[in-house]
XYZ file of C-alpha atoms in Angstrom:
684
model
C 17.943 -41.417 11.520
C 17.006 -45.018 10.124
C 20.120 -44.982 7.828
C 22.306 -44.676 10.334
C 20.697 -46.291 13.274
C 20.334 -49.534 11.042
C 23.979 -49.032 9.525
C 24.962 -49.198 13.213
C 23.078 -52.328 14.476
C 25.006 -53.997 11.235
C 28.308 -52.882 12.921
C 28.320 -54.440 15.798
C 25.804 -57.199 15.228
C 28.067 -58.276 12.473
C 31.201 -58.152 15.340
C 30.032 -60.415 17.675
C 28.733 -62.211 15.405
C 32.430 -62.283 14.788
C 33.661 -63.023 17.798
C 30.773 -65.600 18.039
C 32.665 -67.886 15.987
C 35.968 -66.784 15.439
C 37.159 -67.928 19.366
C 40.981 -68.614 17.905
C 41.449 -65.283 16.778
C 40.121 -61.941 15.836
C 43.998 -61.253 13.416
C 41.969 -60.881 10.733
C 39.269 -60.931 9.169
C 36.563 -60.053 7.069
C 32.804 -60.127 5.346
C 31.319 -59.365 2.198
C 27.754 -58.568 1.079
C 27.077 -57.334 -2.333
C 23.644 -55.115 -0.509
C 21.854 -54.406 1.898
C 17.857 -52.578 1.637
C 14.842 -51.678 3.631
C 11.917 -49.743 2.378
C 14.209 -46.014 3.338
C 17.522 -47.101 2.780
C 19.813 -49.234 0.597
C 24.016 -49.469 0.302
C 25.947 -51.788 -1.690
C 29.656 -53.024 -2.177
C 29.839 -53.259 2.107
C 33.114 -54.952 3.557
C 33.934 -54.934 7.001
C 37.367 -56.460 8.001
C 38.214 -56.909 12.117
C 41.898 -56.855 12.812
C 44.282 -56.611 16.398
C 46.406 -53.451 16.774
C 48.463 -52.912 19.477
C 46.314 -50.537 21.042
C 42.912 -53.155 20.530
C 40.904 -54.476 18.104
C 41.198 -52.431 15.386
C 37.635 -52.206 12.019
C 37.055 -50.514 8.579
C 33.901 -50.615 7.185
C 33.558 -49.216 3.462
C 30.532 -49.065 0.849
C 30.648 -48.490 -2.090
C 27.520 -46.550 -3.049
C 25.041 -45.719 -0.369
C 20.953 -43.959 -0.944
C 18.650 -43.244 0.885
C 14.866 -41.681 0.104
C 16.173 -38.341 2.062
C 19.358 -38.047 0.037
C 18.903 -36.148 -2.928
C 21.606 -38.179 -4.691
C 24.077 -41.036 -4.208
C 26.455 -41.309 -1.259
C 29.703 -43.133 -2.744
C 32.994 -44.425 -0.809
C 32.359 -44.951 1.801
C 34.921 -45.414 4.189
C 34.805 -45.583 8.222
C 37.805 -46.307 10.314
C 38.494 -47.182 13.706
C 42.428 -47.621 15.109
C 40.687 -48.522 18.587
C 37.780 -50.308 19.730
C 37.140 -50.329 23.550
C 34.719 -52.841 25.502
C 33.451 -52.632 28.733
C 31.513 -55.746 28.833
C 28.964 -55.674 25.925
C 29.655 -52.741 25.176
C 32.262 -51.327 22.750
C 32.693 -48.166 21.716
C 35.032 -46.210 19.401
C 35.700 -42.983 20.921
C 38.429 -41.921 18.011
C 36.750 -42.484 14.838
C 37.965 -41.448 10.963
C 35.146 -41.105 8.585
C 35.623 -40.200 4.853
C 33.411 -40.174 1.414
C 34.954 -39.837 -1.993
C 31.328 -38.312 -3.394
C 27.980 -37.093 -2.228
C 25.386 -34.223 -3.212
C 27.070 -32.577 -0.917
C 31.156 -33.298 -1.795
C 33.957 -34.646 -1.342
C 33.902 -34.874 2.971
C 36.671 -36.128 5.970
C 34.399 -36.676 9.226
C 35.758 -37.254 12.899
C 33.278 -39.658 14.690
C 32.645 -41.042 17.982
C 30.774 -44.133 18.246
C 29.943 -45.868 20.967
C 27.167 -49.510 20.930
C 26.226 -50.077 23.723
C 23.014 -52.431 23.219
C 21.620 -53.388 20.156
C 18.550 -50.884 21.663
C 21.181 -47.682 22.911
C 24.066 -46.910 20.465
C 25.290 -43.140 20.295
C 26.847 -41.561 16.701
C 29.032 -37.919 17.218
C 30.124 -36.357 13.831
C 32.696 -33.859 14.097
C 34.406 -32.072 10.985
C 32.143 -32.135 7.605
C 31.717 -29.733 4.983
C 28.238 -28.884 4.214
C 27.863 -25.666 1.443
C 31.088 -24.127 2.318
C 29.997 -24.575 6.272
C 30.803 -26.397 9.164
C 28.094 -29.548 9.867
C 28.009 -31.844 12.954
C 26.106 -33.469 15.079
C 24.823 -36.508 17.475
C 22.536 -39.076 17.240
C 22.187 -40.514 20.510
C 20.184 -43.928 19.647
C 17.216 -45.829 22.766
C 14.900 -48.096 20.783
C 12.729 -47.996 19.046
C 13.498 -43.555 20.767
C 16.502 -41.936 18.603
C 17.828 -37.945 19.425
C 19.615 -35.522 17.143
C 21.336 -32.902 17.616
C 22.874 -30.656 14.850
C 24.858 -28.070 14.333
C 25.374 -25.892 11.350
C 27.558 -22.433 11.322
C 28.103 -20.442 7.745
C 26.591 -22.149 5.152
C 26.489 -21.281 1.851
C 22.957 -20.742 0.949
C 23.750 -19.938 -2.658
C 25.249 -23.789 -2.069
C 22.552 -25.452 0.096
C 20.058 -25.015 -2.052
C 20.966 -27.669 -5.440
C 20.137 -29.606 -2.260
C 17.287 -28.339 -0.740
C 13.568 -29.106 -2.322
C 13.239 -26.874 -5.097
C 9.792 -25.702 -4.220
C 11.457 -24.122 -0.795
C 12.551 -20.831 -2.777
C 12.374 -20.490 -6.863
C 14.833 -21.170 -9.028
C 14.605 -18.335 -10.849
C 15.842 -16.069 -7.883
C 18.963 -14.796 -6.992
C 18.855 -15.291 -3.013
C 22.313 -15.115 -1.503
C 22.953 -15.900 2.241
C 24.912 -16.876 5.078
C 23.369 -19.307 6.839
C 24.143 -20.733 11.153
C 21.664 -23.592 12.342
C 21.214 -25.126 15.721
C 18.349 -28.198 15.512
C 17.234 -30.997 18.148
C 15.167 -33.346 16.922
C 14.115 -36.774 17.905
C 11.209 -39.518 17.150
C 10.464 -43.360 17.321
C 11.445 -45.060 15.373
C 12.251 -44.035 11.835
C 9.686 -40.767 12.418
C 9.909 -37.684 13.665
C 8.384 -36.399 17.004
C 10.068 -32.462 18.312
C 11.955 -30.282 16.398
C 13.792 -26.783 18.213
C 14.959 -25.688 14.863
C 17.258 -22.469 15.033
C 18.651 -20.754 12.207
C 20.192 -17.156 12.106
C 20.624 -15.634 8.836
C 23.230 -12.629 7.881
C 24.273 -11.250 4.743
C 20.091 -11.762 3.020
C 20.562 -10.563 -0.376
C 17.076 -12.033 -3.236
C 15.821 -10.896 -6.042
C 13.152 -11.953 -8.225
C 13.609 -11.639 -12.042
C 10.653 -8.785 -12.516
C 12.261 -7.155 -9.286
C 9.610 -6.662 -7.852
C 10.310 -8.750 -4.471
C 13.966 -7.933 -3.385
C 16.170 -7.780 0.264
C 19.111 -5.953 0.054
C 21.601 -6.165 3.937
C 18.624 -8.195 5.641
C 19.871 -9.911 8.270
C 17.339 -11.754 11.174
C 17.168 -14.770 13.904
C 14.267 -18.003 12.972
C 12.977 -19.936 16.160
C 10.339 -23.435 16.357
C 9.335 -25.585 17.917
C 6.895 -28.411 17.656
C 5.563 -31.489 18.000
C 3.472 -34.037 17.009
C -0.015 -35.147 18.004
C -2.201 -36.939 16.343
C -4.121 -34.626 14.144
C -0.897 -33.621 12.919
C 2.315 -30.994 14.655
C 1.361 -28.382 17.127
C 4.136 -25.410 18.081
C 4.970 -21.988 17.663
C 8.238 -20.097 15.835
C 9.316 -16.428 16.144
C 10.876 -14.231 13.259
C 12.962 -11.058 14.382
C 14.670 -9.104 11.111
C 16.176 -6.952 12.455
C 18.148 -5.475 9.527
C 18.115 -4.903 5.820
C 15.959 -3.474 3.484
C 12.665 -4.898 1.917
C 11.137 -4.626 -1.251
C 7.520 -6.239 -1.942
C 5.435 -4.731 -4.457
C 4.207 -2.063 -4.114
C 5.687 -2.551 -0.791
C 9.442 -0.800 0.623
C 11.349 -1.737 4.262
C 13.896 -0.561 6.300
C 14.283 -2.097 9.154
C 17.602 -0.636 9.689
C 16.601 1.174 13.294
C 12.626 -0.249 13.295
C 12.869 -4.417 13.219
C 10.719 -6.437 13.706
C 9.109 -9.384 15.111
C 6.680 -11.746 14.664
C 5.201 -15.156 17.584
C 3.031 -17.254 16.091
C 1.463 -20.201 18.087
C -0.364 -23.253 16.288
C -1.519 -26.612 14.956
C -0.616 -27.999 11.590
C -3.741 -30.472 10.300
C -1.704 -32.610 8.222
C -4.306 -34.800 6.909
C -6.428 -31.711 5.909
C -3.251 -29.854 4.725
C -4.142 -26.597 7.184
C -3.076 -24.292 9.404
C -4.517 -23.142 12.217
C -3.200 -20.058 13.989
C -4.192 -19.555 17.476
C -2.017 -16.829 18.981
C 0.132 -14.434 16.494
C 1.630 -11.643 17.570
C 3.465 -8.862 15.228
C 5.227 -5.741 16.515
C 7.247 -3.882 13.995
C 8.293 0.410 14.227
C 7.249 2.594 16.846
C 4.339 1.706 19.022
C 2.757 -0.424 16.318
C 1.267 -3.528 17.624
C -1.174 -6.536 15.736
C -2.326 -9.611 17.652
C -4.863 -12.104 16.147
C -5.782 -15.763 14.735
C -5.494 -17.345 11.690
C -6.690 -20.564 9.533
C -5.239 -21.050 5.877
C -5.231 -23.639 3.980
C -1.486 -24.649 2.657
C -2.515 -26.575 -0.575
C -4.412 -22.948 -2.208
C -2.039 -20.844 0.729
C -5.104 -19.134 1.251
C -6.684 -17.884 4.218
C -9.950 -19.115 5.209
C -10.449 -17.445 8.519
C -8.638 -14.398 10.729
C -9.585 -11.449 13.236
C -6.372 -9.116 13.614
C -6.102 -6.922 16.244
C -4.789 -3.353 15.049
C -3.444 -0.395 16.690
C -0.625 2.517 16.594
C -0.078 5.799 18.101
C 2.522 6.830 14.462
C -0.468 7.115 11.413
C 2.437 8.753 9.743
C 4.805 5.615 9.721
C 2.336 3.080 9.661
C 0.513 5.539 6.331
C 4.500 5.566 4.314
C 5.557 2.060 4.513
C 2.464 0.143 4.442
C -1.079 2.624 3.474
C 0.446 4.773 0.265
C 1.877 1.806 -1.671
C -1.502 0.815 -1.949
C -2.940 4.458 -2.738
C -0.024 5.525 -5.563
C -1.917 7.854 -8.274
C -4.967 8.604 -5.947
C -6.043 11.595 -3.986
C -4.765 9.864 -0.729
C -1.026 9.191 -2.049
C -0.356 12.473 -1.103
C -0.496 13.066 2.621
C 1.262 14.004 5.979
C -1.407 11.189 8.665
C -0.336 11.945 12.070
C -2.519 10.435 15.101
C -3.217 6.897 16.280
C -6.418 4.409 15.859
C -6.523 0.747 16.776
C -9.559 -2.392 15.541
C -9.927 -4.730 14.949
C -10.767 -6.742 11.159
C -12.160 -10.104 10.543
C -11.946 -12.383 7.149
C -13.088 -15.564 6.045
C -12.305 -16.821 2.070
C -10.073 -13.846 1.783
C -12.478 -11.214 1.962
C -12.690 -8.885 5.489
C -16.168 -8.841 6.985
C -15.734 -6.547 9.252
C -14.044 -3.635 10.544
C -14.230 -1.638 13.751
C -11.725 0.959 15.124
C -11.141 3.724 16.927
C -9.403 7.152 15.763
C -8.312 9.026 17.828
C -7.092 13.079 17.129
C -6.368 12.400 13.808
C -5.469 15.794 11.917
C -4.576 14.567 7.748
C -3.404 17.004 5.568
C -3.398 16.561 1.386
C 0.021 18.344 0.317
C -1.853 19.069 -2.807
C -3.512 21.734 -0.416
C -7.185 19.667 -1.491
C -8.263 19.040 1.979
C -7.335 18.711 5.498
C -8.995 17.615 8.307
C -8.127 18.631 11.915
C -8.910 16.492 15.838
C -10.417 13.479 13.884
C -11.761 11.580 16.286
C -14.733 8.701 16.635
C -15.826 4.865 15.628
C -15.376 3.257 12.663
C -17.714 -0.109 12.775
C -18.546 -1.867 8.449
C -19.951 -5.312 7.862
C -20.371 -7.574 5.261
C -23.062 -9.485 6.353
C -27.021 -8.081 6.488
C -26.932 -6.471 9.838
C -26.026 -2.335 9.748
C -22.970 -1.054 11.889
C -23.167 2.336 12.730
C -20.172 4.351 13.167
C -19.650 8.195 15.055
C -17.219 10.262 13.861
C -15.735 14.738 14.828
C -13.601 16.416 13.314
C -13.046 19.815 14.753
C -11.944 21.886 12.408
C -11.239 21.508 8.707
C -10.771 22.908 4.885
C -11.472 22.299 1.452
C -10.339 24.447 -1.449
C -9.094 27.387 0.884
C -11.759 27.556 2.377
C -11.875 26.823 6.165
C -14.388 24.777 8.229
C -16.092 24.336 11.393
C -16.969 21.072 13.267
C -18.539 18.416 12.708
C -20.127 15.685 13.901
C -20.872 12.428 11.135
C -23.477 9.389 11.855
C -23.341 6.721 9.568
C -24.974 3.193 8.752
C -22.410 0.950 7.729
C -23.822 -1.304 4.672
C -22.240 -4.829 3.166
C -21.802 -3.292 0.381
C -22.464 0.644 1.115
C -23.609 3.610 4.076
C -26.076 6.052 4.491
C -26.353 9.601 6.833
C -28.346 8.506 10.267
C -28.548 11.739 10.167
C -28.176 15.933 8.513
C -24.807 16.538 8.267
C -24.236 20.997 8.776
C -20.761 22.344 7.140
C -20.671 25.969 8.798
C -18.209 28.074 7.160
C -17.922 31.336 4.979
C -20.132 31.989 7.282
C -23.242 30.271 6.991
C -23.548 26.694 6.305
C -24.424 23.714 3.479
C -26.689 21.599 5.033
C -26.550 17.851 3.511
C -29.677 16.261 4.579
C -29.207 12.652 2.709
C -26.280 10.295 1.490
C -26.410 7.367 0.078
C -23.655 5.418 -1.279
C -23.282 1.509 -2.631
C -20.499 -0.366 -4.733
C -17.831 1.609 -2.041
C -15.625 -2.098 -2.056
C -17.344 -4.088 -5.170
C -18.033 -2.488 -8.881
C -18.561 1.325 -10.049
C -18.864 3.364 -6.639
C -21.728 5.362 -6.917
C -23.536 7.696 -4.433
C -26.355 10.129 -3.889
C -26.676 13.143 -1.717
C -28.810 16.181 -1.493
C -27.862 19.454 -0.179
C -29.173 23.154 0.550
C -27.091 26.461 0.622
C -27.485 29.099 2.906
C -25.976 32.480 3.603
C -22.852 31.801 1.815
C -20.010 34.607 2.530
C -19.040 36.142 -0.960
C -16.460 38.318 1.191
C -14.833 35.320 3.429
C -15.370 33.311 0.471
C -13.093 35.582 -2.387
C -10.366 36.335 0.834
C -9.695 32.914 1.037
C -9.336 32.161 -2.629
C -6.412 35.527 -1.519
C -9.453 37.856 -4.806
C -10.436 41.188 -4.633
C -12.773 42.115 -2.051
C -16.793 40.706 -3.550
C -20.181 41.331 -1.672
C -23.252 39.088 -1.836
C -24.788 35.705 -0.572
C -24.207 32.368 -2.489
C -27.218 30.794 -1.475
C -29.031 27.007 -3.716
C -30.674 24.076 -3.442
C -28.903 20.923 -5.061
C -31.967 18.166 -5.098
C -30.089 15.982 -6.063
C -26.140 14.849 -6.280
C -25.466 11.747 -7.703
C -22.063 10.283 -8.228
C -21.412 7.396 -10.814
C -18.541 6.344 -12.744
C -16.424 9.295 -11.311
C -18.675 11.226 -12.314
C -20.217 14.525 -9.600
C -23.658 15.329 -11.912
C -25.725 18.411 -10.004
C -29.746 18.936 -9.893
C -31.237 22.430 -9.167
C -29.582 25.401 -9.087
C -26.951 27.984 -7.465
C -27.656 30.878 -6.356
C -25.008 33.913 -5.955
C -26.888 36.658 -4.890
C -23.803 39.840 -5.577
C -22.805 43.233 -7.155
C -27.099 43.784 -6.749
C -28.189 40.914 -8.953
C -27.914 36.837 -8.931
C -26.207 34.601 -11.104
C -27.282 31.325 -11.473
C -25.449 28.021 -12.276
C -26.928 25.707 -13.535
C -26.091 22.182 -15.416
C -23.610 21.457 -13.127
C -20.548 18.140 -13.260
C -18.235 17.858 -12.175
C -15.973 14.920 -14.130
C -13.234 12.700 -11.741
C -14.181 15.731 -8.934
C -11.197 14.432 -6.282
C -8.083 13.584 -9.008
C -5.369 15.498 -10.432
C -7.964 16.629 -13.660
C -10.332 17.386 -12.692
C -13.275 18.399 -15.322
C -16.347 21.636 -14.992
C -19.313 21.670 -17.051
C -22.000 24.349 -15.970
C -23.938 26.859 -17.642
C -24.714 30.442 -15.945
C -26.871 32.870 -17.071
C -26.632 36.832 -14.980
C -29.551 39.122 -14.558
C -29.508 42.789 -12.499
C -25.858 43.136 -11.754
C -24.943 46.218 -11.071
C -21.177 47.831 -13.465
C -20.718 50.319 -10.981
C -20.857 47.457 -7.819
C -18.241 45.320 -10.136
C -15.790 47.990 -11.407
C -15.669 49.583 -7.867
C -14.996 46.152 -6.970
C -12.275 45.141 -9.331
C -11.575 49.084 -9.705
C -11.089 48.330 -13.848
C -12.154 51.641 -13.889
C -15.486 53.836 -13.049
C -18.965 51.990 -15.202
C -22.916 52.800 -14.862
C -25.892 50.936 -16.198
C -26.724 46.994 -15.082
C -25.373 44.355 -16.725
C -26.229 40.914 -18.024
C -25.227 37.154 -19.925
C -24.609 34.155 -19.217
C -22.655 31.475 -19.909
C -23.051 28.305 -22.386
C -21.255 25.097 -22.029
C -18.602 26.540 -20.048
C -15.589 23.224 -19.584
C -13.209 23.662 -17.013
C -9.984 20.911 -17.323
C -7.342 21.424 -14.139
C -9.567 24.503 -13.358
C -8.519 26.181 -16.463
C -10.993 26.830 -19.113
C -10.902 24.539 -22.761
C -14.162 25.664 -24.013
C -16.989 28.486 -23.396
C -19.666 31.000 -24.844
C -20.328 33.456 -23.675
C -22.217 37.349 -24.099
C -22.204 39.667 -20.927
C -23.911 42.910 -22.950
C -26.394 45.868 -21.351
C -30.159 45.416 -20.402
C -32.604 46.633 -23.072
C -35.351 47.545 -20.221
C -32.839 49.642 -18.516
C -32.751 52.438 -16.460
C -29.183 53.269 -14.803
C -26.910 55.816 -15.977
C -24.683 54.650 -18.369
C -21.568 56.742 -17.901
C -17.921 54.754 -18.692
C -15.462 56.205 -17.468
C -11.655 57.364 -19.748
C -9.972 54.548 -18.098
C -13.109 51.582 -17.768
C -12.753 53.026 -22.159
C -8.843 52.468 -22.834
C -9.459 48.868 -20.297
C -12.084 48.133 -22.900
C -9.974 48.959 -25.754
C -6.941 46.785 -25.043
C -9.271 43.503 -24.602
C -10.656 44.617 -27.798
C -7.827 45.227 -29.751
C -4.916 44.700 -27.612
C -4.476 48.802 -27.033
C -5.140 51.021 -24.378
C -4.190 53.873 -22.947
C -4.657 56.135 -26.258
C -7.313 58.889 -25.282
C -5.203 60.386 -22.949
C -2.812 61.507 -26.986
C -6.249 63.479 -28.099
C -8.053 65.776 -26.938
C -10.851 63.435 -25.221
C -8.551 63.176 -22.821
C -9.831 66.158 -20.699
C -13.016 64.116 -20.630
C -13.092 62.183 -17.237
C -16.329 60.246 -18.350
C -18.327 59.753 -21.515
C -21.944 58.948 -21.991
C -22.948 54.634 -23.200
C -25.964 53.682 -25.449
C -25.251 49.610 -24.601
C -22.014 48.069 -23.649
C -21.722 44.181 -25.999
C -18.971 41.910 -25.197
C -19.571 39.044 -26.572
C -16.634 35.677 -26.006
C -16.787 31.879 -27.673
C -14.002 30.208 -26.859
C -12.502 26.527 -27.962
C -9.361 24.754 -26.627
C -6.840 27.287 -27.360
C -8.743 29.943 -29.884
C -10.685 32.777 -29.386
C -13.954 34.492 -31.094
C -14.224 37.301 -29.861
C -17.994 39.780 -31.293
C -20.065 42.423 -30.169
C -22.746 44.896 -31.941
C -21.817 44.878 -35.174
C -20.271 47.322 -36.364
C -21.832 48.802 -40.796
C -17.940 49.366 -41.552
C -16.836 46.180 -40.567
C -15.826 45.250 -36.344
C -17.879 45.376 -33.590
C -19.422 47.630 -30.722
C -17.817 46.733 -27.408
C -19.195 50.599 -26.453
C -21.206 52.090 -28.350
C -21.343 56.199 -27.599
C -24.564 57.841 -26.825
C -24.223 62.676 -26.437
C -21.505 64.035 -26.444
C -18.459 64.093 -27.040
C -19.238 60.413 -28.224
C -16.966 57.416 -27.789
C -17.329 54.698 -28.715
C -15.500 51.158 -27.884
C -14.522 49.196 -31.988
C -12.684 45.844 -31.861
C -11.758 44.659 -35.579
C -10.214 41.788 -34.984
C -12.286 38.401 -34.114
C -10.391 36.295 -32.948
C -8.006 35.902 -31.295
C -5.700 33.092 -29.236
C -6.671 32.634 -26.240
C -3.276 32.886 -24.344
C -2.438 36.429 -26.727
C -6.734 37.215 -24.591
C -5.619 36.186 -21.044
C -2.735 37.675 -21.733
C -3.826 41.511 -22.908
C -6.700 40.476 -19.671
C -3.326 40.618 -17.188
C -2.302 43.397 -18.622
C -5.548 45.581 -18.683
C -4.878 48.706 -15.571
C -6.552 46.742 -12.719
C -5.703 47.735 -8.738
C -6.330 45.078 -6.210
C -6.862 42.067 -8.933
C -4.464 39.755 -9.888
C -5.288 37.732 -13.826
C -4.009 34.115 -13.892
């Protein structure tokens, strides 16, 4: 702006000088000078020519080269002509001027010019027909010393051509960017200083991509409107952004704005001395009913958020989860969820870190698509702060399930600590006809470092009948009880102190040394040992329709290792107790099934005279099984001629079940178990 003003002063100042010194004739007068310059611009090869025409006074100004600090290169071969200079009193007007430029950063130019010189303090220049970045540009500059005003219009500018004229910092040079841009700007100021700006930009056919493919846009369009005014400490203003078309990917987020435009409104100050942006008001609307409001203080030098306060709300958590939350949690237990409901709350940040969070949950349903868990009608309040003052959270769940096991209502009261949480009162979980009481919960390092938590629980009267129904097992009778005084989670490993006691089949199964690694991952690992005492084989075989067996059973399992709930290692033994006082009877069908497990063949008794007997007496039953990877080693009571007894008979007619194979592939053994004649049970 200062450049154009001084150039206008030069033209008309020299013209007045010429008139004052050539009173005799103005038919042909010219003046030349090698150069003119100021702190901001310089001009070389200046030639001003005034001449008389049939219409009046004509003017021609040529410059061989012009430079300005705002330009990225030189402007050369400037030729301005006015065929008719009109004079009204001491004012001069050029209504139909013509400007040509041979070479410039914007290419060669030809434009129509209207130039009005009221006096040395009032000048107006209108220019139309410039071609910049393959688009049309016009402007209207008004100077009322010391103030000026510029109206600029640019239509359908090619961004790929325009970027060469912009500072390299605006768009990384390695990015591939294309767009059509139209601009309307109203700028005003005093002397060489910009004071006010009102700029509207419309973007169409926006496409960009960085080298790594982590920042991508396709077929985008939108509008930007900026209003700003200079004040003592810097600039005050507002901005509006509308993105109404296009698909955008910014790792890890993907956004399709075709049916959900994004509206952003900003209002604030730019403190130039500190290079600090103070957003006093920010309003983001995107997706149905998704609304963000807030304020922030941003260090533009470091592009760092110093302080921020954000209020958020939505009644469409499903869309918010799919677009914003899910990309952040890929690979975790939270990346395959269906979520509905609403949420509203507030977040406070200091130096880029969240220091306070508060949110109201409104009728939220969460369903894990892998079937691990579900929560129905979750509502309440969540609060957290990293300051010393603890925050209290309380929320309720109407119903839910964990691994196909439904549970009743939950009422949870938590106290949020700077880096963890603690349970304010015991949590009672009603399920399987009984309940689990969690008496305490202390969690730390939830937001920094390795998460760690510790709790204690008591399992009371869980129904094995309801458990077997939930997992589609044969119906079991009995209860599950136990005390777990300490459960400790660290480094993705959950360790249990204490034991679980299962009262089943007239006896007890005691589970100890329980540990679960990565319990909520896609491939959890379980480690445990178990002791079994006082079990009644009649109840067991009646439950599974294995074939009738009477007698007691005891045993143990050590080193049990399940990977994704499939066994990969264990050492186990099941046998008749030494002092068993129950009758020992086994049916023909049970004999056939045990024979199939040990030898891979069953059903042979029906082909012998023993087929007429339905039951036999036995002395002892014993089965040993060790699994290590893909190979299982079987055993029982050693037989003097090799092999081993699975069932050692007694009395007449005597029946022994003797197996010869001690080593068998685990898959083969599983196939044998699948093939045994068991009703009401499917072995997998």
